[in-house]
C-alpha cells in the first residue's frame, strides 16, 4: 500500500514537471551547451544577446549560489521534482556570465562580457568627442585598449596558461599602435586645408575606427574574442552616424548669421 502511494506521488511529480516544461518555450536543457541553435543566424544572434545581457550584473550572491547548486544537482542526478528547463537555462546563463569556466572564480564586473556595453559605452563616447586635444586623444585610446586587454585577460582560456609577458607585449603594442594611428590621422586631418569644416568634422568622426580595429591582431596574440563581432564594435559603428546627424549647420561666412538647420537663407533685396 505504501509502495503504491509512493509510486503514485512520484508519477504525479514527474507529470507536473513534464507539464511545466511543456508550458514553456524553452528547449530541453543540455548542460554546457548553448540554449539556441547555432546552425542559424537567428540562433547565434540570440545566443550572443544572452552572453551580453547586462541584467546578469545585478544577480545577488544568494541567487548565484542557488544557480550553481541547481546545476550541480542536475549534474549528479539529484534534481528536485518540478524544476523546469527554463530554470535550468537561466541558472546556466547566470553561472556562465559571472564565473570563469576554468577557474570557477568570479570575474570582475567591468570585465565580464555582460558588462561590455554598460562599461564600454562611456569609452566609445569619449573616443567620439569633438575637438579633442592631443592629451584627450591619448587618454581615451589608452583607456579603450586597457579595457579591451582586461576583458580578454579576464575571459582567457585558463586551461593553457600563457606567460604574463605575452599579454604585456600585446597590450603595449595595442596601445602604441592605437595612439599613433589616432594622433597621426588627427594631425593629417587638421593639415588638410582643402577640407571644409563640415567635411573635416565628418572625417574626424571616423578617425577612431582604424585606431581601434587595426591593432586587433596586436592586442590578441593568441585565441581571442574578435573585436569586429563585439558588442562595443556594433555600437562603435553606429555612433558616428548618430553624432554627425545631430551636428548643427556651419555658417557659410563670418558675415552670415547662424540660422536653424534646414532653413533656407532669404534672397538679397536691392535697396
PDB file of C-alpha atoms in Angstrom:
ATOM      1  CA  UNK A   1       0.000   0.000   0.000  1.00  0.00           C
ATOM      2  CA  UNK A   2       2.812   2.384   0.941  1.00  0.00           C
ATOM      3  CA  UNK A   3       4.743   1.443  -2.208  1.00  0.00           C
ATOM      4  CA  UNK A   4       1.689   2.195  -4.309  1.00  0.00           C
ATOM      5  CA  UNK A   5       1.273   5.617  -2.712  1.00  0.00           C
ATOM      6  CA  UNK A   6       4.964   6.394  -3.206  1.00  0.00           C
ATOM      7  CA  UNK A   7       4.814   5.355  -6.855  1.00  0.00           C
ATOM      8  CA  UNK A   8       1.709   7.460  -7.409  1.00  0.00           C
ATOM      9  CA  UNK A   9       3.274  10.548  -5.826  1.00  0.00           C
ATOM     10  CA  UNK A  10       6.442  10.144  -7.884  1.00  0.00           C
ATOM     11  CA  UNK A  11       4.394   9.785 -11.049  1.00  0.00           C
ATOM     12  CA  UNK A  12       2.391  12.880 -10.138  1.00  0.00           C
ATOM     13  CA  UNK A  13       5.594  14.858  -9.552  1.00  0.00           C
ATOM     14  CA  UNK A  14       7.039  13.703 -12.859  1.00  0.00           C
ATOM     15  CA  UNK A  15       3.810  14.612 -14.644  1.00  0.00           C
ATOM     16  CA  UNK A  16       3.811  18.052 -13.036  1.00  0.00           C
ATOM     17  CA  UNK A  17       7.416  18.646 -14.084  1.00  0.00           C
ATOM     18  CA  UNK A  18       6.664  17.473 -17.604  1.00  0.00           C
ATOM     19  CA  UNK A  19       3.652  19.777 -17.811  1.00  0.00           C
ATOM     20  CA  UNK A  20       5.687  22.713 -16.520  1.00  0.00           C
ATOM     21  CA  UNK A  21       8.381  22.119 -19.116  1.00  0.00           C
ATOM     22  CA  UNK A  22       5.809  21.748 -21.861  1.00  0.00           C
ATOM     23  CA  UNK A  23       4.153  25.015 -20.857  1.00  0.00           C
ATOM     24  CA  UNK A  24       7.294  26.999 -21.705  1.00  0.00           C
ATOM     25  CA  UNK A  25       9.080  27.543 -24.983  1.00  0.00           C
ATOM     26  CA  UNK A  26      12.436  26.524 -23.521  1.00  0.00           C
ATOM     27  CA  UNK A  27      14.141  23.626 -25.339  1.00  0.00           C
ATOM     28  CA  UNK A  28      15.304  20.563 -23.388  1.00  0.00           C
ATOM     29  CA  UNK A  29      18.184  21.540 -21.149  1.00  0.00           C
ATOM     30  CA  UNK A  30      21.720  20.445 -22.065  1.00  0.00           C
ATOM     31  CA  UNK A  31      24.460  21.134 -19.554  1.00  0.00           C
ATOM     32  CA  UNK A  32      27.268  23.227 -21.028  1.00  0.00           C
ATOM     33  CA  UNK A  33      25.519  23.634 -24.396  1.00  0.00           C
ATOM     34  CA  UNK A  34      24.064  26.815 -25.944  1.00  0.00           C
ATOM     35  CA  UNK A  35      20.352  27.283 -25.429  1.00  0.00           C
ATOM     36  CA  UNK A  36      19.748  28.381 -29.021  1.00  0.00           C
ATOM     37  CA  UNK A  37      20.610  26.500 -32.184  1.00  0.00           C
ATOM     38  CA  UNK A  38      23.956  27.613 -33.607  1.00  0.00           C
ATOM     39  CA  UNK A  39      23.153  26.452 -37.143  1.00  0.00           C
ATOM     40  CA  UNK A  40      21.145  29.595 -37.983  1.00  0.00           C
ATOM     41  CA  UNK A  41      21.925  33.303 -37.833  1.00  0.00           C
ATOM     42  CA  UNK A  42      18.937  33.965 -35.579  1.00  0.00           C
ATOM     43  CA  UNK A  43      20.048  31.296 -33.119  1.00  0.00           C
ATOM     44  CA  UNK A  44      23.583  32.669 -32.951  1.00  0.00           C
ATOM     45  CA  UNK A  45      22.182  36.191 -32.588  1.00  0.00           C
ATOM     46  CA  UNK A  46      20.026  35.188 -29.607  1.00  0.00           C
ATOM     47  CA  UNK A  47      22.964  33.331 -28.077  1.00  0.00           C
ATOM     48  CA  UNK A  48      25.062  36.492 -28.416  1.00  0.00           C
ATOM     49  CA  UNK A  49      22.335  38.570 -26.745  1.00  0.00           C
ATOM     50  CA  UNK A  50      22.298  36.082 -23.867  1.00  0.00           C
ATOM     51  CA  UNK A  51      26.045  36.494 -23.371  1.00  0.00           C
ATOM     52  CA  UNK A  52      25.977  40.307 -23.218  1.00  0.00           C
ATOM     53  CA  UNK A  53      22.735  40.573 -21.229  1.00  0.00           C
ATOM     54  CA  UNK A  54      23.543  43.295 -18.633  1.00  0.00           C
ATOM     55  CA  UNK A  55      20.806  42.078 -16.283  1.00  0.00           C
ATOM     56  CA  UNK A  56      23.188  39.408 -15.006  1.00  0.00           C
ATOM     57  CA  UNK A  57      25.275  42.202 -13.465  1.00  0.00           C
ATOM     58  CA  UNK A  58      22.580  42.623 -10.812  1.00  0.00           C
ATOM     59  CA  UNK A  59      22.422  38.981  -9.738  1.00  0.00           C
ATOM     60  CA  UNK A  60      22.856  38.649  -5.975  1.00  0.00           C
ATOM     61  CA  UNK A  61      25.323  36.327  -4.293  1.00  0.00           C
ATOM     62  CA  UNK A  62      22.471  34.199  -3.000  1.00  0.00           C
ATOM     63  CA  UNK A  63      20.955  33.836  -6.473  1.00  0.00           C
ATOM     64  CA  UNK A  64      24.355  32.843  -7.850  1.00  0.00           C
ATOM     65  CA  UNK A  65      24.770  30.121  -5.218  1.00  0.00           C
ATOM     66  CA  UNK A  66      21.293  28.814  -5.982  1.00  0.00           C
ATOM     67  CA  UNK A  67      22.061  28.684  -9.705  1.00  0.00           C
ATOM     68  CA  UNK A  68      25.341  26.828  -9.138  1.00  0.00           C
ATOM     69  CA  UNK A  69      23.671  24.366  -6.768  1.00  0.00           C
ATOM     70  CA  UNK A  70      20.837  23.733  -9.227  1.00  0.00           C
ATOM     71  CA  UNK A  71      23.324  22.841 -11.955  1.00  0.00           C
ATOM     72  CA  UNK A  72      25.256  20.608  -9.559  1.00  0.00           C
ATOM     73  CA  UNK A  73      22.039  18.776  -8.655  1.00  0.00           C
ATOM     74  CA  UNK A  74      21.288  18.289 -12.343  1.00  0.00           C
ATOM     75  CA  UNK A  75      24.799  17.017 -12.995  1.00  0.00           C
ATOM     76  CA  UNK A  76      24.604  14.430 -10.212  1.00  0.00           C
ATOM     77  CA  UNK A  77      21.025  13.400 -10.937  1.00  0.00           C
ATOM     78  CA  UNK A  78      19.616  14.722  -7.664  1.00  0.00           C
ATOM     79  CA  UNK A  79      17.421  17.422  -9.166  1.00  0.00           C
ATOM     80  CA  UNK A  80      14.289  18.066  -7.150  1.00  0.00           C
ATOM     81  CA  UNK A  81      10.926  17.498  -8.845  1.00  0.00           C
ATOM     82  CA  UNK A  82       9.249  20.439 -10.527  1.00  0.00           C
ATOM     83  CA  UNK A  83      12.369  22.172 -11.877  1.00  0.00           C
ATOM     84  CA  UNK A  84      11.710  23.411 -15.413  1.00  0.00           C
ATOM     85  CA  UNK A  85      14.001  23.693 -18.402  1.00  0.00           C
ATOM     86  CA  UNK A  86      13.630  27.472 -18.212  1.00  0.00           C
ATOM     87  CA  UNK A  87      15.004  27.465 -14.658  1.00  0.00           C
ATOM     88  CA  UNK A  88      17.957  25.320 -15.701  1.00  0.00           C
ATOM     89  CA  UNK A  89      18.784  27.522 -18.696  1.00  0.00           C
ATOM     90  CA  UNK A  90      18.524  30.613 -16.502  1.00  0.00           C
ATOM     91  CA  UNK A  91      20.833  29.073 -13.901  1.00  0.00           C
ATOM     92  CA  UNK A  92      23.419  28.207 -16.546  1.00  0.00           C
ATOM     93  CA  UNK A  93      23.212  31.713 -18.013  1.00  0.00           C
ATOM     94  CA  UNK A  94      23.888  33.258 -14.597  1.00  0.00           C
ATOM     95  CA  UNK A  95      26.804  30.960 -13.846  1.00  0.00           C
ATOM     96  CA  UNK A  96      28.462  31.465 -17.232  1.00  0.00           C
ATOM     97  CA  UNK A  97      28.035  35.250 -17.023  1.00  0.00           C
ATOM     98  CA  UNK A  98      29.680  35.593 -13.603  1.00  0.00           C
ATOM     99  CA  UNK A  99      32.083  32.688 -13.042  1.00  0.00           C
ATOM    100  CA  UNK A 100      35.100  31.849 -15.153  1.00  0.00           C
ATOM    101  CA  UNK A 101      34.537  28.416 -16.749  1.00  0.00           C
ATOM    102  CA  UNK A 102      38.089  27.201 -15.999  1.00  0.00           C
ATOM    103  CA  UNK A 103      38.974  28.738 -12.639  1.00  0.00           C
ATOM    104  CA  UNK A 104      35.373  28.914 -11.332  1.00  0.00           C
ATOM    105  CA  UNK A 105      36.205  32.314  -9.853  1.00  0.00           C
ATOM    106  CA  UNK A 106      34.072  35.443 -10.151  1.00  0.00           C
ATOM    107  CA  UNK A 107      35.031  37.758 -12.994  1.00  0.00           C
ATOM    108  CA  UNK A 108      35.382  41.404 -12.016  1.00  0.00           C
ATOM    109  CA  UNK A 109      32.168  43.131 -13.101  1.00  0.00           C
ATOM    110  CA  UNK A 110      33.580  45.674 -15.636  1.00  0.00           C
ATOM    111  CA  UNK A 111      35.437  42.861 -17.409  1.00  0.00           C
ATOM    112  CA  UNK A 112      32.514  40.471 -17.861  1.00  0.00           C
ATOM    113  CA  UNK A 113      31.007  40.097 -21.309  1.00  0.00           C
ATOM    114  CA  UNK A 114      27.676  41.191 -19.829  1.00  0.00           C
ATOM    115  CA  UNK A 115      29.367  44.417 -18.723  1.00  0.00           C
ATOM    116  CA  UNK A 116      30.935  45.161 -22.087  1.00  0.00           C
ATOM    117  CA  UNK A 117      28.191  47.544 -23.195  1.00  0.00           C
ATOM    118  CA  UNK A 118      27.442  49.445 -19.947  1.00  0.00           C
ATOM    119  CA  UNK A 119      31.134  49.886 -19.103  1.00  0.00           C
ATOM    120  CA  UNK A 120      32.326  50.251 -22.699  1.00  0.00           C
ATOM    121  CA  UNK A 121      29.794  52.770 -23.975  1.00  0.00           C
ATOM    122  CA  UNK A 122      31.239  55.719 -21.980  1.00  0.00           C
ATOM    123  CA  UNK A 123      34.627  54.938 -23.540  1.00  0.00           C
ATOM    124  CA  UNK A 124      33.079  54.988 -27.015  1.00  0.00           C
ATOM    125  CA  UNK A 125      31.517  58.378 -26.261  1.00  0.00           C
ATOM    126  CA  UNK A 126      34.909  59.658 -25.138  1.00  0.00           C
ATOM    127  CA  UNK A 127      36.545  58.430 -28.337  1.00  0.00           C
ATOM    128  CA  UNK A 128      33.965  60.316 -30.393  1.00  0.00           C
ATOM    129  CA  UNK A 129      34.127  63.643 -28.548  1.00  0.00           C
ATOM    130  CA  UNK A 130      34.667  66.560 -30.980  1.00  0.00           C
ATOM    131  CA  UNK A 131      37.671  68.897 -30.995  1.00  0.00           C
ATOM    132  CA  UNK A 132      39.875  66.662 -28.879  1.00  0.00           C
ATOM    133  CA  UNK A 133      43.305  67.754 -27.739  1.00  0.00           C
ATOM    134  CA  UNK A 134      46.397  65.575 -28.004  1.00  0.00           C
ATOM    135  CA  UNK A 135      46.104  64.648 -24.329  1.00  0.00           C
ATOM    136  CA  UNK A 136      42.441  63.654 -24.576  1.00  0.00           C
ATOM    137  CA  UNK A 137      43.078  61.576 -27.709  1.00  0.00           C
ATOM    138  CA  UNK A 138      45.888  59.681 -25.992  1.00  0.00           C
ATOM    139  CA  UNK A 139      43.828  59.211 -22.818  1.00  0.00           C
ATOM    140  CA  UNK A 140      40.723  57.765 -24.497  1.00  0.00           C
ATOM    141  CA  UNK A 141      42.733  55.472 -26.783  1.00  0.00           C
ATOM    142  CA  UNK A 142      44.736  54.232 -23.796  1.00  0.00           C
ATOM    143  CA  UNK A 143      41.579  53.680 -21.728  1.00  0.00           C
ATOM    144  CA  UNK A 144      39.892  51.807 -24.573  1.00  0.00           C
ATOM    145  CA  UNK A 145      42.839  49.475 -25.140  1.00  0.00           C
ATOM    146  CA  UNK A 146      43.270  48.935 -21.399  1.00  0.00           C
ATOM    147  CA  UNK A 147      39.633  47.909 -21.023  1.00  0.00           C
ATOM    148  CA  UNK A 148      39.879  45.597 -24.030  1.00  0.00           C
ATOM    149  CA  UNK A 149      43.006  43.973 -22.635  1.00  0.00           C
ATOM    150  CA  UNK A 150      41.408  43.426 -19.221  1.00  0.00           C
ATOM    151  CA  UNK A 151      38.277  41.916 -20.780  1.00  0.00           C
ATOM    152  CA  UNK A 152      40.329  39.494 -22.850  1.00  0.00           C
ATOM    153  CA  UNK A 153      42.548  38.548 -19.922  1.00  0.00           C
ATOM    154  CA  UNK A 154      39.613  38.032 -17.570  1.00  0.00           C
ATOM    155  CA  UNK A 155      37.896  35.750 -20.128  1.00  0.00           C
ATOM    156  CA  UNK A 156      41.066  33.960 -21.239  1.00  0.00           C
ATOM    157  CA  UNK A 157      41.478  30.227 -21.684  1.00  0.00           C
ATOM    158  CA  UNK A 158      42.925  29.312 -18.290  1.00  0.00           C
ATOM    159  CA  UNK A 159      43.449  25.647 -19.186  1.00  0.00           C
ATOM    160  CA  UNK A 160      46.516  26.643 -21.221  1.00  0.00           C
ATOM    161  CA  UNK A 161      48.384  29.236 -19.148  1.00  0.00           C
ATOM    162  CA  UNK A 162      50.358  31.829 -21.087  1.00  0.00           C
ATOM    163  CA  UNK A 163      53.263  33.870 -19.703  1.00  0.00           C
ATOM    164  CA  UNK A 164      52.370  37.319 -18.456  1.00  0.00           C
ATOM    165  CA  UNK A 165      54.976  38.816 -20.774  1.00  0.00           C
ATOM    166  CA  UNK A 166      52.889  37.721 -23.764  1.00  0.00           C
ATOM    167  CA  UNK A 167      49.866  39.691 -22.572  1.00  0.00           C
ATOM    168  CA  UNK A 168      52.018  42.698 -21.662  1.00  0.00           C
ATOM    169  CA  UNK A 169      53.590  42.749 -25.128  1.00  0.00           C
ATOM    170  CA  UNK A 170      50.172  42.575 -26.776  1.00  0.00           C
ATOM    171  CA  UNK A 171      48.817  45.318 -24.521  1.00  0.00           C
ATOM    172  CA  UNK A 172      51.740  47.685 -25.128  1.00  0.00           C
ATOM    173  CA  UNK A 173      51.651  47.034 -28.863  1.00  0.00           C
ATOM    174  CA  UNK A 174      47.903  47.744 -28.977  1.00  0.00           C
ATOM    175  CA  UNK A 175      48.206  50.993 -27.002  1.00  0.00           C
ATOM    176  CA  UNK A 176      51.149  52.286 -29.035  1.00  0.00           C
ATOM    177  CA  UNK A 177      49.567  51.452 -32.393  1.00  0.00           C
ATOM    178  CA  UNK A 178      46.158  52.872 -31.442  1.00  0.00           C
ATOM    179  CA  UNK A 179      47.578  56.134 -30.100  1.00  0.00           C
ATOM    180  CA  UNK A 180      49.935  56.509 -33.074  1.00  0.00           C
ATOM    181  CA  UNK A 181      47.178  55.971 -35.643  1.00  0.00           C
ATOM    182  CA  UNK A 182      44.676  58.251 -33.874  1.00  0.00           C
ATOM    183  CA  UNK A 183      47.140  61.104 -33.332  1.00  0.00           C
ATOM    184  CA  UNK A 184      48.614  60.765 -36.818  1.00  0.00           C
ATOM    185  CA  UNK A 185      45.248  60.817 -38.566  1.00  0.00           C
ATOM    186  CA  UNK A 186      44.068  63.781 -36.494  1.00  0.00           C
ATOM    187  CA  UNK A 187      47.180  65.740 -37.483  1.00  0.00           C
ATOM    188  CA  UNK A 188      46.662  64.900 -41.149  1.00  0.00           C
ATOM    189  CA  UNK A 189      43.019  65.975 -40.999  1.00  0.00           C
ATOM    190  CA  UNK A 190      43.925  69.268 -39.329  1.00  0.00           C
ATOM    191  CA  UNK A 191      46.505  69.990 -42.027  1.00  0.00           C
ATOM    192  CA  UNK A 192      44.094  69.195 -44.860  1.00  0.00           C
ATOM    193  CA  UNK A 193      43.304  72.770 -45.868  1.00  0.00           C
ATOM    194  CA  UNK A 194      41.095  71.683 -48.758  1.00  0.00           C
ATOM    195  CA  UNK A 195      38.522  70.215 -46.378  1.00  0.00           C
ATOM    196  CA  UNK A 196      35.514  72.317 -45.483  1.00  0.00           C
ATOM    197  CA  UNK A 197      34.657  72.484 -41.767  1.00  0.00           C
ATOM    198  CA  UNK A 198      31.770  70.066 -42.304  1.00  0.00           C
ATOM    199  CA  UNK A 199      33.976  67.589 -44.183  1.00  0.00           C
ATOM    200  CA  UNK A 200      36.709  67.864 -41.569  1.00  0.00           C
ATOM    201  CA  UNK A 201      34.224  67.123 -38.798  1.00  0.00           C
ATOM    202  CA  UNK A 202      32.871  64.121 -40.703  1.00  0.00           C
ATOM    203  CA  UNK A 203      36.342  62.681 -41.306  1.00  0.00           C
ATOM    204  CA  UNK A 204      37.332  63.210 -37.672  1.00  0.00           C
ATOM    205  CA  UNK A 205      34.342  61.147 -36.573  1.00  0.00           C
ATOM    206  CA  UNK A 206      35.844  58.136 -38.357  1.00  0.00           C
ATOM    207  CA  UNK A 207      39.408  58.538 -37.042  1.00  0.00           C
ATOM    208  CA  UNK A 208      38.833  56.200 -34.040  1.00  0.00           C
ATOM    209  CA  UNK A 209      37.745  53.361 -36.355  1.00  0.00           C
ATOM    210  CA  UNK A 210      41.147  52.425 -37.786  1.00  0.00           C
ATOM    211  CA  UNK A 211      42.829  53.198 -34.465  1.00  0.00           C
ATOM    212  CA  UNK A 212      40.610  50.685 -32.670  1.00  0.00           C
ATOM    213  CA  UNK A 213      40.329  47.955 -35.291  1.00  0.00           C
ATOM    214  CA  UNK A 214      43.747  47.856 -36.972  1.00  0.00           C
ATOM    215  CA  UNK A 215      45.530  46.852 -33.756  1.00  0.00           C
ATOM    216  CA  UNK A 216      43.201  43.918 -33.016  1.00  0.00           C
ATOM    217  CA  UNK A 217      45.764  41.307 -34.151  1.00  0.00           C
ATOM    218  CA  UNK A 218      48.383  43.038 -31.979  1.00  0.00           C
ATOM    219  CA  UNK A 219      46.163  43.031 -28.895  1.00  0.00           C
ATOM    220  CA  UNK A 220      45.270  39.323 -29.266  1.00  0.00           C
ATOM    221  CA  UNK A 221      48.464  37.278 -29.609  1.00  0.00           C
ATOM    222  CA  UNK A 222      46.553  34.022 -29.227  1.00  0.00           C
ATOM    223  CA  UNK A 223      42.914  32.882 -29.293  1.00  0.00           C
ATOM    224  CA  UNK A 224      40.773  35.980 -28.849  1.00  0.00           C
ATOM    225  CA  UNK A 225      37.285  37.415 -28.909  1.00  0.00           C
ATOM    226  CA  UNK A 226      37.208  39.260 -32.254  1.00  0.00           C
ATOM    227  CA  UNK A 227      36.513  42.954 -31.780  1.00  0.00           C
ATOM    228  CA  UNK A 228      34.717  43.044 -35.129  1.00  0.00           C
ATOM    229  CA  UNK A 229      31.996  40.891 -33.568  1.00  0.00           C
ATOM    230  CA  UNK A 230      31.986  42.553 -30.154  1.00  0.00           C
ATOM    231  CA  UNK A 231      29.110  44.432 -28.622  1.00  0.00           C
ATOM    232  CA  UNK A 232      31.119  47.614 -28.466  1.00  0.00           C
ATOM    233  CA  UNK A 233      32.087  47.147 -32.108  1.00  0.00           C
ATOM    234  CA  UNK A 234      28.403  47.168 -33.016  1.00  0.00           C
ATOM    235  CA  UNK A 235      27.798  50.411 -31.097  1.00  0.00           C
ATOM    236  CA  UNK A 236      31.053  51.867 -32.415  1.00  0.00           C
ATOM    237  CA  UNK A 237      29.860  51.544 -35.992  1.00  0.00           C
ATOM    238  CA  UNK A 238      26.522  53.213 -35.317  1.00  0.00           C
ATOM    239  CA  UNK A 239      27.676  56.065 -33.093  1.00  0.00           C
ATOM    240  CA  UNK A 240      29.377  58.275 -35.729  1.00  0.00           C
ATOM    241  CA  UNK A 241      26.264  58.375 -37.881  1.00  0.00           C
ATOM    242  CA  UNK A 242      24.153  59.462 -34.918  1.00  0.00           C
ATOM    243  CA  UNK A 243      26.693  62.055 -33.768  1.00  0.00           C
ATOM    244  CA  UNK A 244      27.196  63.555 -37.221  1.00  0.00           C
ATOM    245  CA  UNK A 245      23.472  63.747 -37.790  1.00  0.00           C
ATOM    246  CA  UNK A 246      22.994  65.866 -34.683  1.00  0.00           C
ATOM    247  CA  UNK A 247      25.700  68.422 -35.523  1.00  0.00           C
ATOM    248  CA  UNK A 248      24.479  71.997 -36.195  1.00  0.00           C
ATOM    249  CA  UNK A 249      24.899  73.517 -39.624  1.00  0.00           C
ATOM    250  CA  UNK A 250      28.074  75.531 -40.215  1.00  0.00           C
ATOM    251  CA  UNK A 251      27.985  79.204 -41.181  1.00  0.00           C
ATOM    252  CA  UNK A 252      28.875  79.921 -44.763  1.00  0.00           C
ATOM    253  CA  UNK A 253      30.885  83.034 -43.873  1.00  0.00           C
ATOM    254  CA  UNK A 254      31.750  85.329 -40.994  1.00  0.00           C
ATOM    255  CA  UNK A 255      29.061  87.785 -42.056  1.00  0.00           C
ATOM    256  CA  UNK A 256      26.225  85.289 -42.289  1.00  0.00           C
ATOM    257  CA  UNK A 257      24.306  84.923 -39.019  1.00  0.00           C
ATOM    258  CA  UNK A 258      23.572  81.365 -37.857  1.00  0.00           C
ATOM    259  CA  UNK A 259      20.145  80.036 -38.768  1.00  0.00           C
ATOM    260  CA  UNK A 260      18.180  76.929 -37.750  1.00  0.00           C
ATOM    261  CA  UNK A 261      19.090  73.695 -39.528  1.00  0.00           C
ATOM    262  CA  UNK A 262      17.105  73.259 -42.728  1.00  0.00           C
ATOM    263  CA  UNK A 263      16.048  76.902 -43.003  1.00  0.00           C
ATOM    264  CA  UNK A 264      16.981  78.465 -46.320  1.00  0.00           C
ATOM    265  CA  UNK A 265      18.644  81.877 -46.488  1.00  0.00           C
ATOM    266  CA  UNK A 266      16.443  84.735 -47.632  1.00  0.00           C
ATOM    267  CA  UNK A 267      17.317  86.173 -51.046  1.00  0.00           C
ATOM    268  CA  UNK A 268      19.094  89.533 -51.027  1.00  0.00           C
ATOM    269  CA  UNK A 269      16.878  92.535 -51.819  1.00  0.00           C
ATOM    270  CA  UNK A 270      18.003  95.660 -53.634  1.00  0.00           C
ATOM    271  CA  UNK A 271      17.855  98.984 -51.828  1.00  0.00           C
TER     272      UNK A 271
END
